[in-house]
XYZ file of C-alpha atoms in Angstrom:
608
model
C -3.960 -20.505 -18.221
C -5.061 -22.693 -15.156
C -5.783 -25.973 -16.379
C -8.303 -26.875 -13.513
C -8.309 -30.956 -14.725
C -4.468 -30.655 -14.750
C -3.903 -29.098 -11.108
C -6.276 -31.453 -9.483
C -4.557 -34.408 -10.879
C -1.240 -32.982 -9.424
C -2.397 -32.908 -5.722
C -0.518 -35.044 -3.566
C -2.036 -37.435 -0.910
C -0.296 -35.479 2.158
C -1.919 -32.986 4.908
C -2.066 -29.167 3.709
C -3.940 -26.314 3.461
C -5.454 -25.072 -0.213
C -6.429 -21.377 -1.055
C -8.942 -20.731 -3.612
C -8.277 -17.673 -6.021
C -10.672 -15.887 -8.075
C -10.888 -14.006 -11.299
C -9.071 -11.010 -9.522
C -6.347 -13.707 -7.802
C -8.402 -12.556 -4.619
C -8.277 -15.479 -2.189
C -11.943 -16.379 -1.750
C -11.295 -19.544 0.506
C -8.985 -20.829 2.871
C -9.442 -24.367 3.893
C -7.437 -27.422 5.627
C -7.296 -31.487 4.937
C -5.666 -34.415 5.843
C -5.763 -35.363 2.307
C -5.154 -32.504 -0.051
C -6.205 -34.534 -3.009
C -9.492 -36.142 -1.681
C -10.252 -32.571 -0.021
C -9.830 -30.438 -3.069
C -11.439 -33.077 -5.539
C -14.462 -33.080 -3.622
C -15.711 -29.495 -4.543
C -15.570 -30.442 -8.165
C -17.017 -33.340 -7.983
C -20.572 -33.508 -9.513
C -23.078 -34.958 -7.250
C -21.182 -34.241 -3.892
C -23.398 -32.619 -1.477
C -22.322 -29.171 -0.614
C -23.846 -26.107 1.305
C -25.432 -23.164 -0.831
C -22.593 -20.952 0.202
C -19.896 -23.276 -0.993
C -21.669 -23.791 -3.784
C -21.693 -20.332 -5.057
C -17.794 -19.907 -4.024
C -16.899 -22.804 -6.312
C -18.802 -20.914 -9.179
C -16.306 -18.197 -8.832
C -12.910 -20.311 -8.242
C -10.698 -19.708 -11.312
C -7.341 -21.204 -10.005
C -6.008 -22.545 -6.420
C -2.719 -22.816 -4.326
C -1.737 -25.141 -1.509
C 0.578 -25.735 1.037
C 1.791 -28.992 2.208
C 2.047 -29.769 6.182
C 3.695 -32.667 7.958
C 0.622 -33.557 10.169
C -3.173 -32.111 9.975
C -3.043 -30.209 13.399
C -0.046 -27.673 11.631
C -2.742 -27.394 8.549
C -5.425 -26.869 11.136
C -3.035 -23.966 13.018
C -1.763 -22.585 9.347
C -5.511 -22.257 8.184
C -6.374 -20.418 11.055
C -3.427 -18.031 10.525
C -4.267 -17.062 6.664
C -7.840 -16.666 7.445
C -7.020 -14.037 10.056
C -4.443 -12.900 7.642
C -6.546 -12.647 4.405
C -10.203 -12.563 5.699
C -11.371 -14.821 2.614
C -14.981 -13.542 1.877
C -16.309 -17.631 1.760
C -14.518 -18.444 4.981
C -16.584 -18.210 8.504
C -14.937 -15.419 10.289
C -14.074 -15.490 14.136
C -15.779 -11.653 14.847
C -14.138 -10.907 17.959
C -10.520 -12.478 15.758
C -9.327 -14.560 19.105
C -7.635 -17.275 17.034
C -6.499 -19.936 19.014
C -6.058 -20.336 23.109
C -3.144 -20.070 24.720
C -2.076 -21.506 28.769
C -0.968 -18.727 30.599
C 0.840 -19.005 34.209
C 1.708 -15.474 35.976
C 5.225 -16.554 37.001
C 5.839 -12.970 37.459
C 3.674 -13.236 40.622
C 4.495 -14.293 44.379
C 1.558 -16.933 44.162
C 1.139 -17.434 40.144
C -2.229 -18.491 38.690
C -3.187 -20.492 35.544
C -5.019 -18.683 32.911
C -6.798 -19.143 29.915
C -5.459 -16.425 27.282
C -6.545 -15.459 23.814
C -2.886 -14.540 22.300
C 0.286 -14.387 23.790
C 1.848 -11.149 24.870
C 5.203 -9.512 25.479
C 5.118 -9.850 29.400
C 6.483 -11.738 32.380
C 4.149 -14.482 32.507
C 4.616 -18.336 31.088
C 2.656 -19.197 27.921
C 1.927 -22.538 26.592
C 0.445 -22.903 23.389
C -1.186 -22.297 20.850
C -3.912 -25.049 21.198
C -6.465 -26.338 18.638
C -9.074 -27.012 21.214
C -10.878 -24.131 23.354
C -12.749 -26.929 25.318
C -9.142 -28.775 25.797
C -7.574 -25.625 27.114
C -10.272 -24.913 30.191
C -10.347 -28.534 30.912
C -6.540 -28.561 31.237
C -6.608 -25.757 33.073
C -9.122 -27.184 35.714
C -7.449 -30.191 35.811
C -4.598 -28.273 36.546
C -6.033 -26.562 39.356
C -7.582 -29.706 40.727
C -4.514 -31.686 40.975
C -1.938 -29.037 42.179
C -4.665 -26.976 44.251
C -3.616 -23.703 42.147
C -5.648 -20.367 43.450
C -8.525 -18.820 41.060
C -9.063 -15.805 42.528
C -7.505 -12.546 41.461
C -6.368 -11.172 44.898
C -3.539 -9.174 44.927
C -0.787 -11.617 47.078
C 0.560 -10.940 49.417
C -0.651 -7.762 49.378
C -4.567 -8.909 49.955
C -3.594 -11.773 52.615
C -6.024 -11.776 55.211
C -8.695 -9.885 53.585
C -11.832 -11.896 53.798
C -12.905 -15.632 54.297
C -11.381 -18.384 52.164
C -13.620 -19.275 49.120
C -15.759 -22.214 48.175
C -12.849 -23.539 46.059
C -10.865 -24.004 49.603
C -14.290 -25.111 51.465
C -14.413 -28.156 48.305
C -10.365 -28.800 49.053
C -9.644 -27.688 45.441
C -7.212 -24.845 46.435
C -4.973 -24.550 49.629
C -6.092 -20.887 50.235
C -2.360 -18.665 49.763
C -4.976 -15.934 50.648
C -4.969 -17.214 54.337
C -1.144 -17.769 54.087
C -2.928 -21.405 54.528
C -0.021 -22.661 52.311
C 3.790 -21.521 52.125
C 4.784 -19.399 49.116
C 7.572 -22.591 48.551
C 5.441 -25.536 48.906
C 2.589 -23.409 46.388
C 5.231 -22.712 43.964
C 6.474 -26.046 43.641
C 2.722 -27.433 42.612
C 3.234 -24.867 40.212
C 6.606 -26.119 38.990
C 4.513 -29.387 39.018
C 1.957 -28.125 36.749
C 4.841 -26.317 34.477
C 6.094 -29.839 33.775
C 3.111 -31.055 32.760
C 2.614 -27.963 30.318
C 5.913 -28.724 28.800
C 5.284 -32.414 28.454
C 5.730 -34.858 31.423
C 2.405 -36.253 31.034
C 2.663 -39.514 31.894
C 2.420 -39.431 36.236
C -0.491 -37.591 35.614
C -2.097 -39.945 33.059
C -1.725 -42.636 35.219
C -2.932 -41.142 38.525
C -6.316 -40.514 35.975
C -6.288 -43.611 34.690
C -6.321 -45.419 37.868
C -8.939 -43.004 39.279
C -11.562 -44.120 36.465
C -11.169 -47.472 36.943
C -12.083 -46.936 41.113
C -14.951 -45.031 40.148
C -16.059 -47.565 37.353
C -15.463 -50.629 40.175
C -17.684 -48.450 42.475
C -20.201 -48.004 39.989
C -20.153 -44.123 39.620
C -19.880 -44.398 35.881
C -20.561 -40.740 35.669
C -17.874 -39.789 37.927
C -15.634 -42.041 35.445
C -16.611 -40.654 32.371
C -15.751 -37.289 33.422
C -12.116 -38.567 34.210
C -12.513 -40.194 31.040
C -12.624 -36.798 28.925
C -10.151 -35.280 31.003
C -7.739 -38.390 29.912
C -8.908 -37.275 26.194
C -8.037 -33.948 27.097
C -4.424 -34.454 28.057
C -3.885 -36.703 25.196
C -5.033 -33.810 22.700
C -2.753 -31.093 24.757
C 0.120 -33.631 24.067
C -0.261 -34.018 20.517
C -0.019 -30.351 19.868
C 1.217 -29.144 16.582
C 4.979 -29.788 16.268
C 6.336 -25.923 15.609
C 3.688 -24.377 17.983
C 6.417 -24.346 20.643
C 6.442 -22.176 23.660
C 9.042 -19.668 22.413
C 8.143 -15.958 21.885
C 11.133 -16.007 19.056
C 10.721 -15.093 16.008
C 12.242 -16.428 13.200
C 11.985 -17.424 9.204
C 12.983 -20.564 8.057
C 14.664 -20.825 4.001
C 15.015 -23.755 2.051
C 15.940 -23.619 -1.522
C 15.103 -25.665 -4.542
C 17.183 -25.481 -7.854
C 15.935 -26.428 -11.176
C 17.772 -27.556 -14.515
C 16.989 -24.610 -16.321
C 19.255 -21.852 -14.280
C 16.148 -21.326 -12.131
C 15.629 -21.957 -8.192
C 12.611 -21.113 -6.140
C 13.705 -20.067 -2.354
C 10.524 -20.689 0.050
C 10.023 -18.953 3.379
C 8.484 -19.652 6.330
C 7.451 -16.981 8.950
C 7.062 -18.242 12.591
C 6.084 -15.177 14.885
C 5.860 -15.663 18.812
C 5.792 -19.161 17.963
C 3.227 -19.352 15.480
C 3.936 -20.180 11.647
C 1.527 -17.364 10.004
C 2.694 -18.042 6.047
C 4.835 -18.739 3.554
C 6.091 -16.594 0.511
C 8.183 -18.538 -2.312
C 10.809 -16.001 -4.204
C 12.688 -16.858 -8.042
C 16.054 -16.230 -8.490
C 17.906 -16.841 -11.552
C 21.120 -17.807 -12.368
C 21.441 -20.385 -9.861
C 23.118 -23.102 -12.045
C 26.331 -21.969 -11.942
C 26.628 -20.954 -8.374
C 26.790 -22.724 -5.382
C 24.377 -22.488 -2.316
C 26.316 -20.079 -0.023
C 26.457 -17.283 -3.081
C 22.638 -17.950 -4.159
C 21.610 -17.692 -0.532
C 23.958 -14.695 0.272
C 22.350 -12.811 -2.666
C 18.605 -13.629 -1.605
C 19.440 -12.840 1.977
C 20.944 -9.159 1.547
C 18.550 -8.578 -1.293
C 15.568 -9.523 0.736
C 16.121 -8.428 4.120
C 17.420 -4.512 2.859
C 13.449 -4.150 1.990
C 11.485 -6.246 4.511
C 10.482 -4.043 7.286
C 10.935 -6.957 9.613
C 13.756 -9.023 10.272
C 13.555 -12.558 12.916
C 15.542 -13.378 15.930
C 16.680 -16.219 13.934
C 17.438 -17.052 10.278
C 16.769 -21.305 9.662
C 18.968 -22.477 6.884
C 19.911 -25.583 5.370
C 23.560 -25.059 5.094
C 26.052 -22.804 5.950
C 26.665 -19.850 4.209
C 30.670 -18.396 4.263
C 29.794 -14.613 4.819
C 26.895 -15.767 7.723
C 28.955 -13.619 10.477
C 29.273 -10.819 8.413
C 25.390 -10.978 7.161
C 24.314 -11.706 10.677
C 26.227 -8.171 11.750
C 24.361 -6.550 9.030
C 21.284 -7.437 9.958
C 21.698 -6.941 13.713
C 22.544 -3.573 12.988
C 19.210 -3.211 10.852
C 17.250 -4.511 13.839
C 18.839 -3.039 16.425
C 19.685 -5.982 18.295
C 21.000 -9.653 17.624
C 20.175 -11.512 14.544
C 21.443 -15.154 14.426
C 22.086 -17.370 11.244
C 21.249 -21.486 12.304
C 21.555 -24.465 10.431
C 20.411 -26.967 12.648
C 21.182 -31.115 12.579
C 18.373 -31.941 14.505
C 14.897 -31.501 16.026
C 12.178 -29.134 14.989
C 13.761 -26.452 13.213
C 15.290 -29.174 11.100
C 12.087 -30.643 10.235
C 10.550 -27.271 9.318
C 13.207 -26.690 7.139
C 12.563 -30.043 5.106
C 8.807 -28.933 5.210
C 9.818 -25.537 3.440
C 12.067 -27.358 0.928
C 9.262 -29.638 -0.185
C 6.943 -26.441 -0.529
C 10.055 -25.011 -2.617
C 10.513 -27.910 -5.226
C 6.503 -28.282 -5.314
C 6.551 -24.650 -6.674
C 9.521 -24.928 -8.573
C 7.785 -28.175 -10.450
C 4.375 -26.277 -10.761
C 5.923 -23.120 -11.811
C 8.053 -25.135 -14.869
C 4.950 -26.347 -16.036
C 2.944 -22.954 -15.598
C 5.909 -21.242 -17.503
C 6.004 -23.402 -19.978
C 2.134 -23.173 -20.452
C 2.253 -19.263 -20.274
C 4.772 -19.300 -23.518
C 2.518 -21.320 -25.287
C -0.444 -18.956 -24.607
C 1.524 -16.195 -25.224
C 4.815 -16.000 -27.483
C 3.012 -19.497 -28.979
C -0.118 -17.854 -29.789
C 1.726 -14.558 -31.526
C 3.592 -17.236 -33.573
C 0.487 -18.905 -34.420
C -0.928 -15.836 -35.381
C 1.879 -14.895 -37.493
C 1.489 -18.536 -39.497
C -2.060 -18.379 -39.530
C -2.222 -14.983 -41.680
C 1.155 -15.842 -43.475
C 3.346 -12.681 -41.956
C 6.703 -13.188 -40.634
C 5.922 -11.764 -37.357
C 3.104 -10.844 -34.927
C 5.373 -10.109 -31.604
C 3.950 -6.530 -31.251
C 0.322 -5.811 -31.915
C -1.863 -2.601 -31.803
C -4.914 -2.445 -31.708
C -7.535 0.391 -31.394
C -11.659 0.996 -30.409
C -13.796 3.828 -30.654
C -15.723 4.691 -27.745
C -19.069 7.506 -27.127
C -22.185 7.955 -26.955
C -24.190 9.573 -29.941
C -20.983 11.597 -30.589
C -20.647 13.135 -27.203
C -17.092 12.703 -25.490
C -15.825 10.856 -28.713
C -12.562 9.020 -27.541
C -10.218 6.241 -28.588
C -7.639 3.737 -27.043
C -5.032 1.718 -27.917
C -3.606 -1.010 -26.781
C -0.346 -2.810 -27.101
C 0.561 -6.668 -26.711
C 4.087 -7.435 -27.164
C 5.150 -11.193 -27.493
C 1.295 -12.336 -26.702
C 1.165 -10.035 -23.322
C -0.176 -6.554 -22.496
C 2.160 -3.894 -22.577
C 0.728 -1.449 -20.677
C 3.309 1.005 -20.878
C 2.784 1.387 -24.560
C -1.025 2.078 -23.858
C -2.179 5.402 -25.340
C -5.651 7.384 -25.267
C -7.068 10.029 -27.509
C -9.390 12.530 -27.024
C -10.716 13.395 -30.705
C -10.289 16.519 -31.942
C -11.847 17.546 -35.319
C -14.670 14.930 -35.435
C -18.191 16.080 -34.090
C -21.113 13.511 -33.941
C -21.374 9.767 -34.158
C -18.437 9.377 -37.619
C -16.275 5.974 -36.384
C -15.112 6.101 -39.765
C -14.025 9.112 -39.413
C -12.697 9.232 -35.927
C -10.311 6.068 -36.597
C -8.829 8.143 -39.717
C -7.986 10.730 -37.200
C -6.696 8.744 -34.559
C -4.461 6.420 -36.780
C -3.281 9.903 -38.519
C -2.184 11.478 -35.253
C -0.467 7.454 -33.860
C 1.578 6.987 -37.068
C 2.827 10.477 -37.355
C 3.874 11.371 -33.902
C 7.577 11.393 -33.146
C 7.062 10.070 -29.719
C 6.066 6.642 -31.162
C 9.287 5.005 -32.314
C 8.035 1.551 -32.685
C 5.923 0.280 -35.499
C 3.741 -2.533 -34.894
C 3.998 -5.911 -36.978
C 0.251 -6.040 -37.188
C -2.346 -3.443 -36.486
C -5.276 -5.083 -34.950
C -8.974 -3.289 -35.631
C -11.963 -3.595 -33.905
C -14.021 -4.140 -36.895
C -14.380 -5.549 -40.246
C -13.760 -4.741 -43.686
C -14.791 -0.981 -43.318
C -12.243 -0.221 -40.156
C -9.573 -2.032 -42.275
C -10.210 -0.093 -45.457
C -9.500 2.956 -43.572
C -6.578 1.896 -41.791
C -5.224 1.081 -44.938
C -5.825 4.168 -46.729
C -3.926 5.993 -43.534
C -1.091 3.767 -44.022
C -0.996 3.875 -47.898
C -1.291 7.994 -47.428
C 1.802 7.755 -44.859
C 3.527 5.238 -47.239
C 3.628 2.728 -44.148
C 3.266 -0.868 -45.085
C 2.028 -2.961 -42.418
C -0.284 -5.578 -42.177
C -3.815 -5.160 -41.136
C -6.642 -7.305 -39.347
C -10.224 -6.740 -38.605
C -11.001 -8.564 -35.152
C -14.709 -9.521 -36.348
C -17.483 -10.105 -33.882
C -20.348 -12.432 -33.828
C -24.113 -11.193 -33.119
C -23.337 -11.702 -29.451
C -20.198 -9.270 -29.632
C -18.135 -11.881 -29.243
C -14.864 -12.502 -31.238
C -15.529 -14.654 -34.209
C -12.557 -14.503 -36.599
C -10.150 -12.226 -38.431
C -10.764 -10.122 -41.822
C -7.527 -10.245 -43.633
C -6.596 -9.718 -47.481
C -10.321 -9.069 -48.219
C -11.455 -12.142 -46.621
C -12.528 -13.675 -43.197
C -10.501 -16.088 -41.903
C -12.069 -18.407 -39.112
C -10.471 -20.412 -36.712
C -10.901 -22.840 -34.175
C -11.662 -21.089 -30.733
C -9.621 -23.461 -28.503
C -6.441 -22.251 -30.265
C -3.927 -20.037 -28.198
C -4.353 -17.183 -31.366
C -8.013 -17.122 -30.988
C -7.810 -16.758 -27.148
C -5.190 -14.217 -27.521
C -7.327 -12.201 -30.060
C -10.122 -12.204 -27.587
C -7.805 -10.691 -25.020
C -6.786 -8.306 -27.198
C -9.991 -7.102 -28.216
C -11.380 -6.939 -25.002
C -8.426 -4.795 -23.673
C -8.561 -2.541 -26.264
C -12.779 -1.950 -25.518
C -12.159 -2.065 -21.820
C -9.528 0.848 -22.098
C -11.399 3.100 -23.995
C -14.743 3.089 -22.207
C -12.326 3.316 -19.017
C -11.470 6.683 -20.768
C -14.963 7.673 -21.510
C -16.323 7.298 -18.334
C -13.756 9.432 -16.658
C -14.212 12.583 -18.814
C -18.298 12.219 -18.565
C -17.469 11.872 -14.462
C -15.396 15.410 -14.955
C -17.866 16.723 -16.659
C -20.658 15.949 -14.572
C -19.011 18.097 -11.959
C -19.345 21.194 -14.165
C -20.006 24.342 -12.647
C -21.830 27.260 -13.953
C -18.985 29.785 -12.235
C -16.555 28.054 -14.786
C -18.501 30.025 -17.982
C -17.443 33.010 -16.167
C -14.306 34.578 -17.098
C -11.846 35.015 -14.361
C -13.071 32.597 -12.074
C -11.077 29.207 -11.727
C -11.424 26.191 -9.814
C -10.112 28.374 -6.222
C -12.369 31.133 -6.850
C -15.287 28.957 -7.817
C -14.824 27.019 -4.460
C -13.997 30.516 -2.453
C -17.479 32.016 -3.579
C -19.335 28.538 -3.033
C -17.893 28.301 0.327
C -18.911 31.897 1.519
C -22.101 32.439 -0.168
C -23.210 28.971 0.295
C -25.152 28.237 -2.866
C -25.578 29.800 -6.473
C -28.586 31.771 -5.883
C -27.162 33.544 -2.911
C -24.166 34.669 -5.394
C -26.769 35.928 -8.111
C -28.336 38.401 -5.208
C -24.758 39.462 -3.597
C -24.157 43.114 -4.407
C -20.719 43.974 -6.229
C -19.407 44.877 -2.991
C -20.212 41.704 -1.041
C -18.490 39.819 -4.040
C -15.388 42.024 -4.091
C -15.224 41.516 0.050
C -15.446 37.522 -0.556
C -12.213 35.716 0.405
C -9.797 35.499 -3.073
C -11.542 37.907 -4.728
C -10.651 41.194 -6.438
C -13.059 43.914 -8.023
C -12.541 42.753 -11.468
C -13.576 39.184 -10.900
C -16.307 41.033 -8.555
C -17.349 42.856 -11.400
C -17.235 39.859 -13.727
C -19.287 37.582 -11.209
C -22.116 40.433 -11.144
C -22.417 41.312 -14.791
C -22.549 37.664 -15.672
C -25.978 37.024 -13.567
C -27.480 40.562 -13.548
C -26.564 40.553 -17.489
C -28.723 37.499 -17.796
C -31.662 38.965 -15.997
C -31.889 41.919 -18.268
C -32.266 39.422 -20.775
C -34.659 37.875 -19.354
C-alpha cells in the first residue's frame, strides 16, 4: 500500500516531472517542478490555496511517481510530451496538439525562408528546436529576418522572379528583394548561413550588436525602441538556454542505464528520444544480476526487449561496452531494415543523458526495494498474521464464497481465491444454482460448497474456508465438510451495521482485531472481492435475460432464424400477420420452421 506521508519525505530537491495516479492507476495529472520536494508537498499541505479543479484532483490521488531531470527546461519539455502521450484528465490540454515550436529553414529552396513550425517533419528542411516559448521563437524569426534580410513571401523562386512589384519589406529595408533579382543567390545564401550559425549557438556577435543598438537608442532618449531591443536580447538568451537534450538531429535513440541491487535484482532504465525529443521512459526489472557481469545482463536485456518491441531506434546508448555488440547490432539492423548502432559515449550530451537515466534507475531500484518489502508485509505477512490470530498452521490459500440474487431470481455464487495474501484470479469460479428456487442463502451455500468439494477439477484444498457471514454460514460450511469427511478451518467474515468488515467468527466466537492490521485489510479485500465477483456474474445473467425474445420460445427457431425473421418482417406484429407461405419463403426458413411459427401465433389467437 502506498504510504503518502512516507513517500513525500523521500522526494528529492531536484527538478523533475511528477505523475499523479488515481485508484485505478490511471494518470490523472502530470506536472513539472524546479524542486520536486517543494512542489509535490504543496498539493497535500493544509491551507495551501488551490483552484477548485486542483482540489478535486487532489481528492482522487492515490499514489504518485516522478522522473528527475537535469534542469527545469528539461522537465518542462518532458512534461509536455507526457501530457500529449497520456492526456491526463486534470491537465489543461492543447486542443490543436501543437506542442512546442521549431524554427524551420527551407534549405532545399534556392532562396530559403525561415519559418515557424509546430513539428519536425522528415523533409529536406533544417529544423532547430523544439523551444519552450512560442513568443521567443517568433521574436527570433523576426530578428533574423531583419538582421539578414531574409524574405517573408511565399513566392516560388526563381520561377516567379520579376512577377509583380517588391513588397513592403523591401520598402522598409528588411528584405533585399530576391524576387526581383536585387540580390544574388550567393549573397542571399551567405545571409542564410549566418542565420544558421546563430541558431547553432553563435549568439555573441548578434548580442553585442543588439546591446550596442539598445545603448544608442537609450542615449538618444528613444526609450520605446530601446525596450523593444531589450526584449529581443531576452529572447536570444531564452533560445540560447534551451534544453540540452533537444538537439536538431532527427536521429532516434534509446538511452539505457542499469542499477544493480544487493538482492540479486536490478533495474534497467530506458529513456526514449524521438526526433530530438525525449518522449518518456520505462523501467524494467531484471533478476539474477548479482552473479552476472554488466555485459551479460545488458546483452540479455537487449535481445529480449528488442525482440518484441515494434520500433527500433537508430542509436542505442549504453554505459559500458558489451562483448557481442557487433552481433547484436547486426541482429537489430536486420529487424529495423537499416543500421542500428550501439554507442558508449565518453563525453558530451549523450553521457549526461546516461547519467540521468542511471540516477532514475537507482531511484526506482531503491523505491521498489521498499515497495516490495511493504507488499510482502501486506500479503504474505498478512496471511501469516491471520494464521497466528486464529491459531492454525497456515493461511497461505484462502477461499471465500458469496451469494448474489434479487428475491431468488438468477441466484448465483462466487468463489475467489487468495494465495499468500494476493488474489489468484485464475482459480476464481462462478456457480449458477441448479437445485434452489427462491431466496434461500443457506440452501444455496450448501449446494455451492458441495459442488466445489466434490468436483474433481479442484485439486487443491484451501487452508482456511472464508464465509461471507457469521454463525449461520459457518455452520452450513462445517456441515458440508463433515458430510464429505474434510477437515478445514472455517471462518465467517462478520460485517457491522454499515456493511463493513468488523471481524471473524471462528470456533463459536467472534474475534475482533484492530482495523489497522495487515490481516484485517487482507480480509476486507477478500470479502469485497467475493461480493464484487458474485454481483458482476449476476449482472451479466440479468443482461442476457433482458434480450430474450418471444421467438426464442418457438421450437426450431434459434438465434440465426430469429435474426432472419426480424430482418425480413421488421417486427413481431408483421410476423404474426404473415401467412404460412410468406414465412416459408423467408431467408433461412423451411416448411417445418414456418409451420412452427405460424401455429405458435395462431394457436395463441384461438385461445384468446
